């Protein structure tokens, strides 16, 4: 069985934007709750504070996914997540990691920057490169 219709990225998605919003919101809530429940254990050693920062960066990714999918559900499929949403989600994740330990907030920032770069690369590979900026050539009079 072959289809005459070309398969798009939307056809290969496991969940709709609304479903992905719900799942990523639940995972965000579970990560935040886990960080609060195990706060004393996560602050007990240097390695555990780094682990808390990494958990905070996972919280950042799932918060960003939730916000992005909510915006796509409300504003349409062509809506893209902007810098403001990224900064908002990063501040929320760093605040959550900061309740565990101050070093966790710093490592959360570093891990979140790395994950933002990774998400950007994945997005570019999946959806294609952005259109190049228009270059205007003007002639100067001598």
Coordinates of N, CA and C in Angstrom, one line a residue:
X1 N 0.8 -1.2 0.0 CA 0.0 0.0 0.0 C 0.9 1.2 0.0
X2 N 0.7 2.0 -1.0 CA 1.5 3.3 -1.1 C 0.5 4.4 -1.1
X3 N 0.9 5.5 -0.5 CA 0.1 6.7 -0.5 C 0.6 7.7 -1.5
X4 N -0.3 8.3 -2.2 CA 0.0 9.3 -3.1 C 0.3 10.7 -2.5
X5 N -0.1 10.8 -1.2 CA 0.1 12.1 -0.5 C 1.5 12.0 0.2
X6 N 2.2 13.2 0.1 CA 3.5 13.2 0.7 C 3.3 13.4 2.2
X7 N 4.1 12.6 3.0 CA 4.0 12.7 4.4 C 4.7 13.9 5.0
X8 N 4.0 14.7 5.9 CA 4.6 15.9 6.4 C 5.0 15.6 7.9
X9 N 5.7 16.6 8.5 CA 6.1 16.4 9.8 C 5.0 16.3 10.8
X10 N 3.9 17.0 10.5 CA 2.7 16.9 11.4 C 2.1 15.5 11.4
X11 N 2.2 14.8 10.3 CA 1.7 13.5 10.2 C 2.5 12.5 11.1
X12 N 3.7 12.8 11.3 CA 4.6 11.9 12.1 C 4.6 12.1 13.6
X13 N 3.9 13.2 14.0 CA 3.9 13.5 15.4 C 3.2 12.5 16.2
X14 N 3.7 12.1 17.4 CA 3.0 11.1 18.3 C 1.8 11.7 18.9
X15 N 1.8 13.0 19.3 CA 0.7 13.6 20.0 C 0.3 14.9 19.2
X16 N -0.9 15.4 19.4 CA -1.3 16.7 18.9 C -0.6 17.8 19.8
X17 N -0.8 19.0 19.5 CA -0.2 20.1 20.3 C -0.9 20.1 21.7
X18 N -2.2 19.9 21.7 CA -2.9 19.9 23.0 C -2.5 18.7 23.8
X19 N -2.4 17.5 23.2 CA -1.9 16.4 24.0 C -0.5 16.5 24.5
X20 N 0.3 17.1 23.7 CA 1.7 17.3 24.1 C 1.8 18.3 25.2
X21 N 0.9 19.3 25.2 CA 0.8 20.3 26.2 C 0.5 19.7 27.6
X22 N -0.5 18.8 27.6 CA -0.9 18.1 28.8 C 0.2 17.2 29.3
X23 N 0.8 16.4 28.5 CA 1.8 15.5 28.9 C 3.0 16.3 29.5
X24 N 3.5 17.3 28.8 CA 4.7 18.0 29.2 C 4.4 18.9 30.5
X25 N 3.1 19.3 30.7 CA 2.7 20.0 31.9 C 2.8 19.0 33.1
X26 N 2.3 17.8 32.9 CA 2.3 16.8 34.0 C 3.7 16.4 34.3
X27 N 4.6 16.2 33.3 CA 6.0 15.9 33.6 C 6.7 17.0 34.3
X28 N 6.4 18.3 33.9 CA 6.9 19.4 34.6 C 6.5 19.5 36.1
X29 N 5.3 19.2 36.3 CA 4.8 19.2 37.7 C 5.4 18.1 38.5
X30 N 5.6 16.9 37.9 CA 6.3 15.8 38.6 C 7.8 16.1 38.9
X31 N 8.4 16.7 37.9 CA 9.8 17.1 38.1 C 10.0 18.1 39.3
X32 N 9.1 19.1 39.2 CA 9.2 20.1 40.3 C 8.8 19.5 41.7
X33 N 7.8 18.7 41.7 CA 7.5 18.0 43.0 C 8.6 17.1 43.5
X34 N 9.2 16.4 42.5 CA 10.3 15.5 42.9 C 11.5 16.3 43.5
X35 N 11.8 17.5 42.9 CA 12.8 18.3 43.4 C 12.5 18.8 44.8
X36 N 11.3 19.1 45.1 CA 10.9 19.6 46.4 C 10.9 18.5 47.4
X37 N 10.4 17.3 47.0 CA 10.4 16.2 48.0 C 11.8 15.8 48.4
X38 N 12.7 15.7 47.4 CA 14.1 15.3 47.7 C 15.0 16.4 47.8
X39 N 14.6 17.6 48.3 CA 15.4 18.8 48.4 C 16.6 18.5 49.3
X40 N 16.4 17.9 50.4 CA 17.5 17.7 51.4 C 18.6 16.7 50.8
X41 N 18.1 15.7 50.1 CA 19.0 14.8 49.5 C 19.8 15.4 48.3
X42 N 19.1 16.2 47.6 CA 19.7 16.9 46.4 C 20.8 18.0 46.9
X43 N 20.6 18.5 48.0 CA 21.5 19.5 48.5 C 22.6 18.9 49.4
X44 N 22.7 17.6 49.5 CA 23.6 16.9 50.5 C 25.0 16.9 50.0
X45 N 25.3 16.9 48.7 CA 26.7 16.8 48.3 C 26.8 17.6 47.0
X46 N 28.1 17.8 46.6 CA 28.3 18.6 45.4 C 27.8 17.9 44.1
X47 N 27.9 16.6 44.0 CA 27.4 15.9 42.9 C 25.9 16.0 42.8
X48 N 25.2 15.9 44.0 CA 23.8 15.9 44.0 C 23.2 17.3 43.7
X49 N 24.0 18.4 44.0 CA 23.5 19.7 43.6 C 23.7 19.9 42.1
X50 N 24.7 19.3 41.5 CA 24.8 19.3 40.0 C 23.6 18.5 39.4
X51 N 23.3 17.4 40.0 CA 22.1 16.6 39.6 C 20.8 17.4 39.7
X52 N 20.7 18.2 40.7 CA 19.5 19.0 40.9 C 19.5 20.1 39.8
X53 N 20.6 20.6 39.4 CA 20.7 21.6 38.3 C 20.3 21.0 37.0
X54 N 20.8 19.7 36.8 CA 20.4 19.0 35.6 C 18.9 18.7 35.5
X55 N 18.3 18.3 36.7 CA 16.9 18.1 36.8 C 16.1 19.4 36.5
X56 N 16.7 20.5 37.0 CA 16.1 21.8 36.7 C 16.1 22.1 35.2
X57 N 17.2 21.7 34.5 CA 17.2 21.9 33.1 C 16.2 21.0 32.3
X58 N 16.0 19.8 32.8 CA 14.9 19.0 32.3 C 13.5 19.7 32.5
X59 N 13.4 20.3 33.7 CA 12.2 21.0 33.9 C 12.0 22.2 32.9
X60 N 13.1 22.8 32.6 CA 13.1 23.9 31.6 C 12.6 23.4 30.3
X61 N 13.1 22.3 29.8 CA 12.7 21.7 28.5 C 11.2 21.4 28.5
X62 N 10.7 20.8 29.5 CA 9.3 20.4 29.5 C 8.4 21.6 29.7
X63 N 8.9 22.6 30.5 CA 8.1 23.9 30.5 C 8.0 24.6 29.2
X64 N 9.2 24.6 28.5 CA 9.2 25.2 27.2 C 8.4 24.5 26.2
X65 N 8.4 23.2 26.3 CA 7.5 22.3 25.4 C 6.0 22.6 25.7
X66 N 5.7 22.7 27.0 CA 4.3 23.0 27.3 C 3.9 24.4 26.8
X67 N 4.7 25.4 27.1 CA 4.4 26.8 26.6 C 4.3 26.8 25.1
X68 N 5.2 26.2 24.4 CA 5.2 26.2 23.0 C 4.0 25.5 22.4
X69 N 3.6 24.4 22.9 CA 2.5 23.7 22.4 C 1.2 24.4 22.8
X70 N 1.1 25.0 23.9 CA -0.1 25.8 24.2 C -0.2 27.0 23.3
X71 N 0.9 27.6 22.9 CA 0.8 28.7 22.0 C 0.4 28.2 20.6
X72 N 0.9 27.1 20.2 CA 0.5 26.5 18.9 C -0.9 26.2 18.8
X73 N -1.4 25.6 20.0 CA -2.9 25.3 20.0 C -3.7 26.5 19.9
X74 N -3.3 27.6 20.6 CA -4.1 28.8 20.6 C -3.9 29.7 19.4
X75 N -2.7 29.9 18.9 CA -2.4 30.8 17.8 C -2.2 30.2 16.5
X76 N -2.2 28.9 16.4 CA -2.1 28.2 15.1 C -0.8 27.5 14.9
X77 N -0.7 26.7 13.9 CA 0.5 25.8 13.7 C 1.7 26.6 13.3
X78 N 1.6 27.7 12.7 CA 2.8 28.4 12.2 C 3.4 29.3 13.3
X79 N 2.8 29.3 14.5 CA 3.4 30.2 15.6 C 4.7 29.5 16.1
X80 N 5.7 30.4 16.3 CA 7.0 29.9 16.8 C 7.2 30.5 18.2
X81 N 7.9 29.7 19.0 CA 8.3 30.2 20.3 C 9.4 31.2 20.2
X82 N 9.3 32.3 20.9 CA 10.2 33.4 20.8 C 11.2 33.4 22.0
X83 N 12.0 34.4 22.0 CA 13.0 34.5 23.1 C 12.4 34.8 24.4
X84 N 11.3 35.5 24.5 CA 10.6 35.8 25.7 C 10.1 34.6 26.4
X85 N 9.6 33.6 25.7 CA 9.1 32.4 26.3 C 10.3 31.6 26.8
X86 N 11.4 31.6 26.1 CA 12.5 30.8 26.5 C 13.1 31.4 27.8
X87 N 13.2 32.7 27.9 CA 13.7 33.4 29.1 C 12.8 33.1 30.3
X88 N 11.5 33.2 30.0 CA 10.5 32.9 31.1 C 10.6 31.5 31.6
X89 N 10.7 30.5 30.8 CA 10.8 29.1 31.2 C 12.2 28.9 31.9
X90 N 13.2 29.6 31.4 CA 14.5 29.4 32.1 C 14.5 30.0 33.5
X91 N 13.9 31.1 33.6 CA 13.8 31.7 35.0 C 13.0 30.9 35.9
X92 N 11.9 30.3 35.4 CA 11.1 29.4 36.2 C 11.9 28.2 36.7
X93 N 12.6 27.6 35.7 CA 13.4 26.4 36.1 C 14.5 26.7 37.0
X94 N 15.2 27.9 36.8 CA 16.3 28.3 37.7 C 15.7 28.6 39.1
X95 N 14.5 29.2 39.2 CA 13.9 29.4 40.5 C 13.6 28.1 41.2
X96 N 13.1 27.1 40.5 CA 12.9 25.8 41.1 C 14.2 25.2 41.6
X97 N 15.2 25.2 40.7 CA 16.5 24.7 41.1 C 17.1 25.5 42.3
X98 N 16.9 26.8 42.3 CA 17.4 27.6 43.4 C 16.8 27.3 44.7
X99 N 15.6 26.7 44.7 CA 15.0 26.4 46.0 C 15.7 25.2 46.7
X100 N 16.4 24.4 45.8 CA 17.2 23.3 46.3 C 18.6 23.8 46.8
X101 N 19.3 24.5 46.0 CA 20.6 25.0 46.3 C 21.0 26.1 45.3
X102 N 21.8 27.1 45.8 CA 22.1 28.2 44.8 C 23.0 27.7 43.7
X103 N 23.9 26.7 44.0 CA 24.7 26.2 42.9 C 23.8 25.4 41.9
X104 N 22.7 24.8 42.3 CA 21.8 24.1 41.4 C 21.2 25.1 40.4
X105 N 20.9 26.3 40.8 CA 20.4 27.3 39.9 C 21.4 27.7 38.8
X106 N 22.7 27.8 39.2 CA 23.7 28.1 38.2 C 24.0 27.0 37.3
X107 N 24.0 25.7 37.8 CA 24.2 24.6 36.9 C 22.9 24.4 36.0
X108 N 21.8 24.7 36.5 CA 20.6 24.7 35.7 C 20.7 25.6 34.5
X109 N 21.2 26.8 34.8 CA 21.4 27.8 33.7 C 22.3 27.2 32.6
X110 N 23.4 26.6 33.0 CA 24.4 26.1 32.1 C 23.8 24.9 31.3
X111 N 23.2 24.0 32.0 CA 22.6 22.8 31.3 C 21.4 23.3 30.4
X112 N 20.7 24.3 30.8 CA 19.6 24.8 30.0 C 20.0 25.5 28.7
X113 N 21.1 26.2 28.8 CA 21.7 26.8 27.6 C 22.1 25.7 26.6
X114 N 22.8 24.6 27.1 CA 23.1 23.5 26.3 C 21.9 22.8 25.7
X115 N 20.9 22.7 26.5 CA 19.7 22.0 25.9 C 18.9 22.9 25.0
X116 N 19.0 24.3 25.2 CA 18.4 25.2 24.2 C 19.1 25.1 22.8
X117 N 20.4 25.0 22.9 CA 21.2 24.8 21.6 C 20.8 23.5 21.0
X118 N 20.7 22.4 21.8 CA 20.3 21.1 21.2 C 18.9 21.1 20.6
X119 N 18.0 21.8 21.3 CA 16.6 21.9 20.8 C 16.6 22.7 19.5
X120 N 17.4 23.7 19.4 CA 17.5 24.5 18.2 C 18.0 23.7 17.0
X121 N 19.0 22.9 17.3 CA 19.6 22.0 16.2 C 18.6 21.0 15.8
X122 N 17.9 20.4 16.7 CA 16.9 19.4 16.4 C 15.8 20.0 15.5
X123 N 15.4 21.2 15.9 CA 14.3 21.9 15.2 C 14.8 22.3 13.8
X124 N 16.0 22.7 13.6 CA 16.5 23.0 12.3 C 16.6 21.8 11.4
X125 N 17.0 20.7 12.0 CA 17.1 19.4 11.2 C 15.7 18.9 10.8
X126 N 14.8 19.1 11.7 CA 13.4 18.6 11.4 C 12.6 19.5 10.5
X127 N 12.6 20.8 10.7 CA 11.8 21.7 10.0 C 12.5 22.5 8.9
X128 N 13.8 22.3 8.8 CA 14.6 23.0 7.8 C 15.2 24.3 8.3
X129 N 16.2 24.8 7.5 CA 16.9 26.0 7.8 C 16.0 27.2 7.7
X130 N 16.2 28.2 8.4 CA 15.5 29.5 8.3 C 15.9 30.1 7.0
X131 N 15.0 30.9 6.4 CA 15.3 31.6 5.2 C 16.4 32.6 5.4
X132 N 17.4 32.7 4.5 CA 18.5 33.7 4.6 C 17.9 35.1 4.6
X133 N 18.6 36.0 5.3 CA 18.2 37.4 5.3 C 18.4 38.1 4.0
X134 N 17.5 38.9 3.6 CA 17.7 39.6 2.3 C 18.8 40.6 2.4
X135 N 19.7 40.6 1.4 CA 20.8 41.5 1.4 C 20.5 42.6 0.3
X136 N 20.6 43.8 0.8 CA 20.4 44.9 -0.2 C 21.7 45.4 -0.7
X137 N 21.9 45.6 -2.0 CA 23.1 46.1 -2.5 C 22.8 47.5 -3.0
X138 N 23.5 48.5 -2.5 CA 23.3 49.8 -2.9 C 24.6 50.3 -3.6
X139 N 24.4 51.1 -4.6 CA 25.6 51.7 -5.3 C 25.9 53.0 -4.7
X140 N 27.2 53.2 -4.4 CA 27.6 54.5 -3.8 C 28.1 55.4 -5.0
X141 N 27.8 56.7 -4.9 CA 28.3 57.6 -5.9 C 29.7 58.1 -5.4
X142 N 30.6 58.2 -6.4 CA 31.9 58.7 -6.0 C 32.1 60.1 -6.4

